[in-house]
Amino acid sequence: MFPSRTDPVPPRGRPGRRRAALGALSLAGACALVVASAAVVPAAGAEGTPGGRCHGYALPHVPGAAHQRADCLHELTTAGTVASGHTDPADFAGLTPEDLPTPSGVPGIQIDGYFPDTSTTNTNHGWNHDAQFVIRLPDRWNGGLVVSGTPANREQYANDRAISDWVLSRGYAFAATDKGNTGPAFYRDGRRPGDAIAEWNERVTQLTRAAGAVVTQRYHRPPARTLATGLSNGGYLVRWQLENHPELYDGGVDWEGTLWRADGPNPLTFLPPALRAYPVYAAGGAGAEDAWKAMREAGYPAGSEFLWPYHHKVYWDLTQRVYREEADPEFDGATEAGTPYCAPGTPGCDADYDYATRPPAVHRAVDRVALTGRIGKPLITLHGTLDALLPISRDSDVYARMVRQAGRGALLRYYRVEDGTHVDSLVDAFPDKLRPMVPCHRSAFEALERWLAGNGRPPADHTVRRPADADPATLLTSCPLA
């Protein structure tokens, strides 16, 4: 929640109840980027020891922050920040392949802090305070800024391996926010359904403005370009920012962003069918074929069946219950976030959830955070064809059509990545069936740089094929879009 809420807010409609722990959450996150078109500019005087004082100049001040701490570091990437305590590996665990190379040799300033907020789900630094952020300012700056919200309901360091390390090594300043609420019970933040997700959008906007001011203080000129990028919930934030605040950005890269639409599709329309059909499919027998057809009709792609057991165990059930609680807390009455793995027919069971028949108030809650397709700056979207959490046919395929129907098609490039899935760590388990998305994201980032610099428009929309003879090491570092 935002500082206009001055009093502690009780959980929506759930006063005085005991809440069971829900475990780890699912949907991943977003980030903002800046194009490296400016010459590399060394920033003098940024010497210091990890966690030490910065000598020779005044430290930047983050406008609007309630608390902030600046450290000069010999290494801003995870090659150094893990050991120095300037990141939290738990935030980014499971999001990237194990063998993803880690760049190094990026000294500079890291600013950690938080904006005024009354919720307390983020425990990083022992602050127990939400709206935490991190801003990293490399000594050798290329003129660009990357601003990011996080995937899932993770904290501010979640993008460090997938995005921050790489953009810092290229000279970008980088900023990320925890989005104002974290953890699987994020839906408790706010007074009414939809408040928690709505705050995500506001916090990214807030950080973008503040980070731009910090960059200007540090380097004595504003960023040449500011871009947005991120994955899953982070990709959603990219889309929302370019639709609602295009004046703050020059463009963005959307890595399989979550699609919210009041009339569907959205996660609450395609997750319940999976909860109903998958157990029947997995059990085999007479009903298995019909259950498989139901999964396909819900959007889960053919060829992704080997991913279904993992997603049933880790993602589908929890994701449905907590996001349904955010939009529709009355569905399960006095129960909070449903009953895990309940059988259809159980009272208040999310396997029986039918978004289309829920009251208008539920659709209004989703509409508060819905996307329109009316982007105002260039956007590159990429999505894996084997995404078994946000099926491509119910998400980015639909969003690309929305952009074109809104008359903004000239601002979009859309790439379907063959054999990509939602979380890159699954590539380690299935290297013969999946390809990592992270190098495709980096290729898209570079394509956006060239597009904005006037050095050629990206290739037309198409499916990026997986080379039949590519070895895993090559796929980890290469993903040509052409």
Coordinates of C-alpha atoms in Angstrom, one line a residue, residues 91-362:
D91 CA 15.5 -14.0 -4.2
F92 CA 16.7 -15.3 -7.6
A93 CA 16.9 -19.0 -6.8
G94 CA 15.5 -21.2 -9.6
L95 CA 15.0 -18.5 -12.2
T96 CA 18.1 -19.2 -14.4
P97 CA 20.1 -22.2 -15.7
E98 CA 22.7 -23.3 -13.2
D99 CA 25.6 -22.8 -15.7
L100 CA 24.5 -19.3 -16.8
P101 CA 27.8 -17.3 -17.0
T102 CA 28.3 -14.6 -14.4
P103 CA 30.0 -11.4 -15.6
S104 CA 32.3 -9.5 -13.4
G105 CA 34.5 -6.4 -13.2
V106 CA 31.8 -3.8 -12.5
P107 CA 32.7 -1.5 -9.6
G108 CA 30.3 1.2 -8.5
I109 CA 27.7 2.4 -6.0
Q110 CA 24.8 0.4 -4.7
I111 CA 21.9 2.1 -2.9
D112 CA 19.5 0.0 -0.9
G113 CA 16.4 1.5 0.8
Y114 CA 12.7 1.7 0.9
F115 CA 9.9 4.2 0.2
P116 CA 7.2 4.9 2.7
D117 CA 4.8 2.0 3.1
T118 CA 2.8 0.4 5.9
S119 CA 3.1 -3.3 4.9
T120 CA 5.9 -5.4 6.2
T121 CA 6.3 -8.6 4.1
N122 CA 9.9 -7.9 2.9
T123 CA 12.4 -8.9 5.6
N124 CA 15.6 -8.1 3.6
H125 CA 18.2 -6.3 5.7
G126 CA 16.1 -6.9 8.8
W127 CA 14.0 -3.9 7.8
N128 CA 10.6 -5.7 7.7
H129 CA 9.4 -3.0 5.4
D130 CA 7.9 -3.2 1.9
A131 CA 8.6 -0.9 -1.1
Q132 CA 12.3 -1.8 -0.9
F133 CA 14.5 -1.0 -3.8
V134 CA 18.0 -1.4 -5.1
I135 CA 19.8 1.0 -7.4
R136 CA 23.2 0.2 -8.9
L137 CA 25.4 2.9 -10.5
P138 CA 28.5 1.5 -12.3
D139 CA 31.7 3.6 -12.4
R140 CA 31.8 3.2 -16.2
W141 CA 28.3 4.3 -17.3
N142 CA 27.0 3.9 -20.9
G143 CA 24.3 6.6 -20.5
G144 CA 21.4 4.1 -19.9
L145 CA 19.1 3.1 -17.1
V146 CA 17.3 -0.2 -16.5
V147 CA 14.3 -0.2 -14.1
S148 CA 12.7 -3.4 -13.0
G149 CA 9.9 -4.9 -11.0
T150 CA 10.4 -8.5 -9.9
P151 CA 9.0 -11.8 -11.1
A152 CA 6.5 -13.8 -9.0
N153 CA 6.1 -12.1 -5.6
R154 CA 9.8 -12.1 -5.0
E155 CA 11.9 -9.3 -3.4
Q156 CA 14.1 -6.7 -5.1
Y157 CA 17.1 -8.9 -5.9
A158 CA 15.2 -11.4 -8.0
N159 CA 16.4 -10.1 -11.3
D160 CA 20.1 -10.0 -10.3
R161 CA 21.2 -13.1 -12.2
A162 CA 18.8 -12.9 -15.2
I163 CA 19.0 -9.2 -15.9
S164 CA 21.0 -7.0 -13.5
D165 CA 24.4 -8.8 -14.0
W166 CA 24.2 -8.6 -17.7
V167 CA 23.0 -5.0 -18.1
L168 CA 25.6 -3.8 -15.5
S169 CA 28.4 -5.5 -17.5
R170 CA 27.2 -3.4 -20.5
G171 CA 27.4 -0.2 -18.5
Y172 CA 23.8 0.4 -17.6
A173 CA 22.6 1.7 -14.3
F174 CA 20.0 -0.6 -12.9
A175 CA 17.1 -0.2 -10.4
A176 CA 14.6 -2.8 -9.1
T177 CA 11.7 -2.7 -6.7
D178 CA 9.9 -5.4 -4.7
K179 CA 6.7 -4.0 -6.1
G180 CA 5.3 -3.0 -2.6
N181 CA 4.3 -6.4 -1.4
T182 CA 6.0 -9.8 -1.4
G183 CA 5.4 -13.5 -0.6
P184 CA 2.5 -15.9 -1.2
A185 CA 0.2 -13.9 1.0
F186 CA 0.7 -10.7 -1.0
Y187 CA -3.0 -10.3 -1.4
R188 CA -3.4 -9.3 2.3
D189 CA -2.0 -5.9 1.3
G190 CA -4.6 -3.3 0.5
R191 CA -8.2 -2.5 1.4
R192 CA -10.1 -3.9 -1.6
P193 CA -9.6 -6.6 -4.2
G194 CA -7.0 -5.7 -6.8
D195 CA -5.1 -3.2 -4.5
A196 CA -2.0 -5.4 -4.1
I197 CA -1.4 -5.8 -7.9
A198 CA -2.3 -2.2 -8.6
E199 CA 0.4 -1.2 -6.2
W200 CA 3.0 -3.1 -8.3
N201 CA 2.3 -0.7 -11.1
E202 CA 2.6 2.4 -8.9
R203 CA 5.8 1.2 -7.4
V204 CA 7.5 0.7 -10.7
T205 CA 6.4 4.2 -11.8
Q206 CA 7.7 5.6 -8.5
L207 CA 11.1 3.9 -8.8
T208 CA 11.5 4.9 -12.5
R209 CA 11.2 8.6 -11.6
A210 CA 13.4 8.3 -8.5
A211 CA 16.1 6.3 -10.3
G212 CA 16.2 8.8 -13.1
A213 CA 16.9 11.6 -10.6
V214 CA 19.6 9.5 -8.9
V215 CA 21.3 8.8 -12.2
T216 CA 21.2 12.6 -13.0
Q217 CA 22.8 13.3 -9.6
R218 CA 25.5 10.7 -10.0
Y219 CA 26.6 11.4 -13.6
H220 CA 25.4 15.0 -13.9
R221 CA 23.1 14.3 -16.8
P222 CA 19.9 12.4 -17.2
P223 CA 19.8 8.9 -18.7
A224 CA 19.9 8.9 -22.5
R225 CA 17.3 6.2 -22.6
T226 CA 15.1 4.4 -20.0
L227 CA 13.6 1.1 -20.9
A228 CA 11.4 -1.5 -19.2
T229 CA 12.0 -5.2 -19.2
G230 CA 11.1 -8.3 -17.1
L231 CA 9.6 -11.7 -17.0
S232 CA 6.2 -13.0 -16.1
N233 CA 4.7 -10.5 -13.5
G234 CA 7.7 -8.4 -14.5
G235 CA 6.7 -8.6 -18.2
Y236 CA 3.2 -7.6 -17.2
L237 CA 4.6 -4.5 -15.6
V238 CA 6.5 -3.6 -18.8
R239 CA 3.3 -3.8 -20.7
W240 CA 1.4 -1.7 -18.2
Q241 CA 4.1 1.0 -18.0
L242 CA 4.3 1.4 -21.7
E243 CA 0.5 1.6 -21.9
N244 CA 0.0 4.0 -19.0
H245 CA 3.3 5.9 -18.6
P246 CA 5.1 5.9 -22.0
E247 CA 6.5 9.3 -21.2
L248 CA 8.9 7.7 -18.7
Y249 CA 10.4 5.1 -21.1
D250 CA 11.9 4.8 -24.5
G251 CA 10.9 1.2 -25.0
G252 CA 10.8 -2.2 -23.3
V253 CA 11.3 -6.0 -23.5
D254 CA 8.5 -8.1 -22.2
W255 CA 9.6 -11.6 -21.3
E256 CA 6.4 -13.7 -21.2
G257 CA 4.4 -11.1 -19.2
T258 CA 1.2 -12.1 -17.4
L259 CA -2.0 -11.1 -19.2
W260 CA -4.8 -9.6 -17.2
R261 CA -8.1 -8.9 -19.0
A262 CA -11.4 -8.4 -17.4
D263 CA -13.2 -10.5 -19.9
G264 CA -10.4 -13.1 -20.1
P265 CA -8.2 -14.8 -20.9
N266 CA -6.3 -14.4 -17.6
P267 CA -4.8 -16.9 -15.1
L268 CA -8.2 -17.3 -13.4
T269 CA -9.7 -18.6 -16.6
F270 CA -7.1 -21.2 -17.6
L271 CA -5.7 -22.5 -14.3
P272 CA -8.9 -24.1 -12.9
P273 CA -9.3 -26.4 -16.0
A274 CA -5.8 -27.7 -15.3
L275 CA -6.7 -28.3 -11.7
R276 CA -9.7 -30.3 -12.8
A277 CA -8.3 -32.2 -15.7
Y278 CA -4.6 -32.9 -14.8
P279 CA -5.3 -35.4 -12.0
V280 CA -7.6 -37.4 -14.2
Y281 CA -5.0 -37.4 -17.0
A282 CA -2.2 -38.4 -14.7
A283 CA -4.3 -41.3 -13.3
G284 CA -4.7 -42.8 -16.7
G285 CA -7.7 -45.0 -17.4
A286 CA -10.9 -44.4 -19.3
G287 CA -11.0 -40.6 -18.7
A288 CA -7.4 -39.8 -19.5
E289 CA -7.9 -39.0 -23.1
D290 CA -10.8 -36.6 -22.5
A291 CA -8.8 -35.0 -19.7
W292 CA -5.9 -34.5 -22.1
K293 CA -8.3 -32.8 -24.6
A294 CA -9.5 -30.6 -21.8
M295 CA -5.9 -29.5 -21.0
R296 CA -5.4 -28.7 -24.7
E297 CA -8.6 -26.8 -24.9
A298 CA -7.5 -24.7 -21.8
G299 CA -4.4 -23.7 -23.8
Y300 CA -1.7 -26.0 -22.5
P301 CA 0.5 -26.7 -25.5
A302 CA 0.9 -30.1 -27.1
G303 CA 4.4 -31.3 -26.3
S304 CA 4.4 -29.8 -22.9
E305 CA 3.0 -32.9 -21.2
F306 CA 6.4 -33.7 -19.6
L307 CA 6.2 -30.4 -17.7
W308 CA 2.7 -30.9 -16.3
P309 CA 3.6 -33.0 -13.2
Y310 CA 6.0 -30.3 -12.0
H311 CA 3.6 -27.5 -12.7
H312 CA 0.8 -29.3 -10.9
K313 CA 3.0 -29.8 -7.9
V314 CA 4.6 -26.4 -7.8
Y315 CA 2.6 -23.8 -9.8
W316 CA -0.9 -24.3 -10.8
D317 CA -2.7 -24.9 -7.5
L318 CA -0.9 -22.2 -5.5
T319 CA -1.0 -19.6 -8.3
Q320 CA -4.8 -20.1 -8.8
R321 CA -5.6 -19.9 -5.1
V322 CA -3.5 -16.7 -4.2
Y323 CA -4.4 -14.7 -7.3
R324 CA -8.0 -15.7 -7.0
E325 CA -7.9 -14.5 -3.4
E326 CA -6.6 -11.2 -4.6
A327 CA -9.4 -10.7 -7.1
D328 CA -12.2 -12.7 -5.5
P329 CA -11.8 -13.2 -1.7
E330 CA -15.5 -14.1 -1.2
F331 CA -15.4 -17.2 -3.4
D332 CA -14.2 -19.4 -0.5
G333 CA -16.0 -17.7 2.3
A334 CA -14.1 -17.6 5.5
T335 CA -11.3 -19.6 4.1
E336 CA -8.2 -17.7 3.0
A337 CA -6.7 -18.6 -0.4
G338 CA -8.7 -21.8 -0.7
T339 CA -7.9 -25.4 0.1
P340 CA -4.7 -26.9 -1.4
Y341 CA -5.3 -29.6 -4.0
C342 CA -9.0 -30.0 -3.2
A343 CA -11.1 -32.3 -5.3
P344 CA -13.8 -30.9 -7.5
G345 CA -17.0 -30.7 -5.6
T346 CA -15.4 -29.7 -2.4
P347 CA -17.1 -26.5 -1.1
G348 CA -15.1 -23.4 -2.2
C349 CA -12.7 -25.5 -4.3
D350 CA -10.6 -23.6 -6.8
A351 CA -10.7 -26.5 -9.2
D352 CA -14.4 -25.6 -9.6
Y353 CA -13.7 -21.9 -10.1
D354 CA -15.6 -20.3 -13.0
Y355 CA -14.4 -16.8 -13.5
A356 CA -17.0 -16.0 -16.2
T357 CA -19.9 -16.5 -13.8
R358 CA -18.4 -14.6 -10.8
P359 CA -20.1 -11.4 -9.7
P360 CA -19.4 -8.1 -11.6
A361 CA -17.3 -6.9 -8.6
V362 CA -14.7 -9.6 -9.4

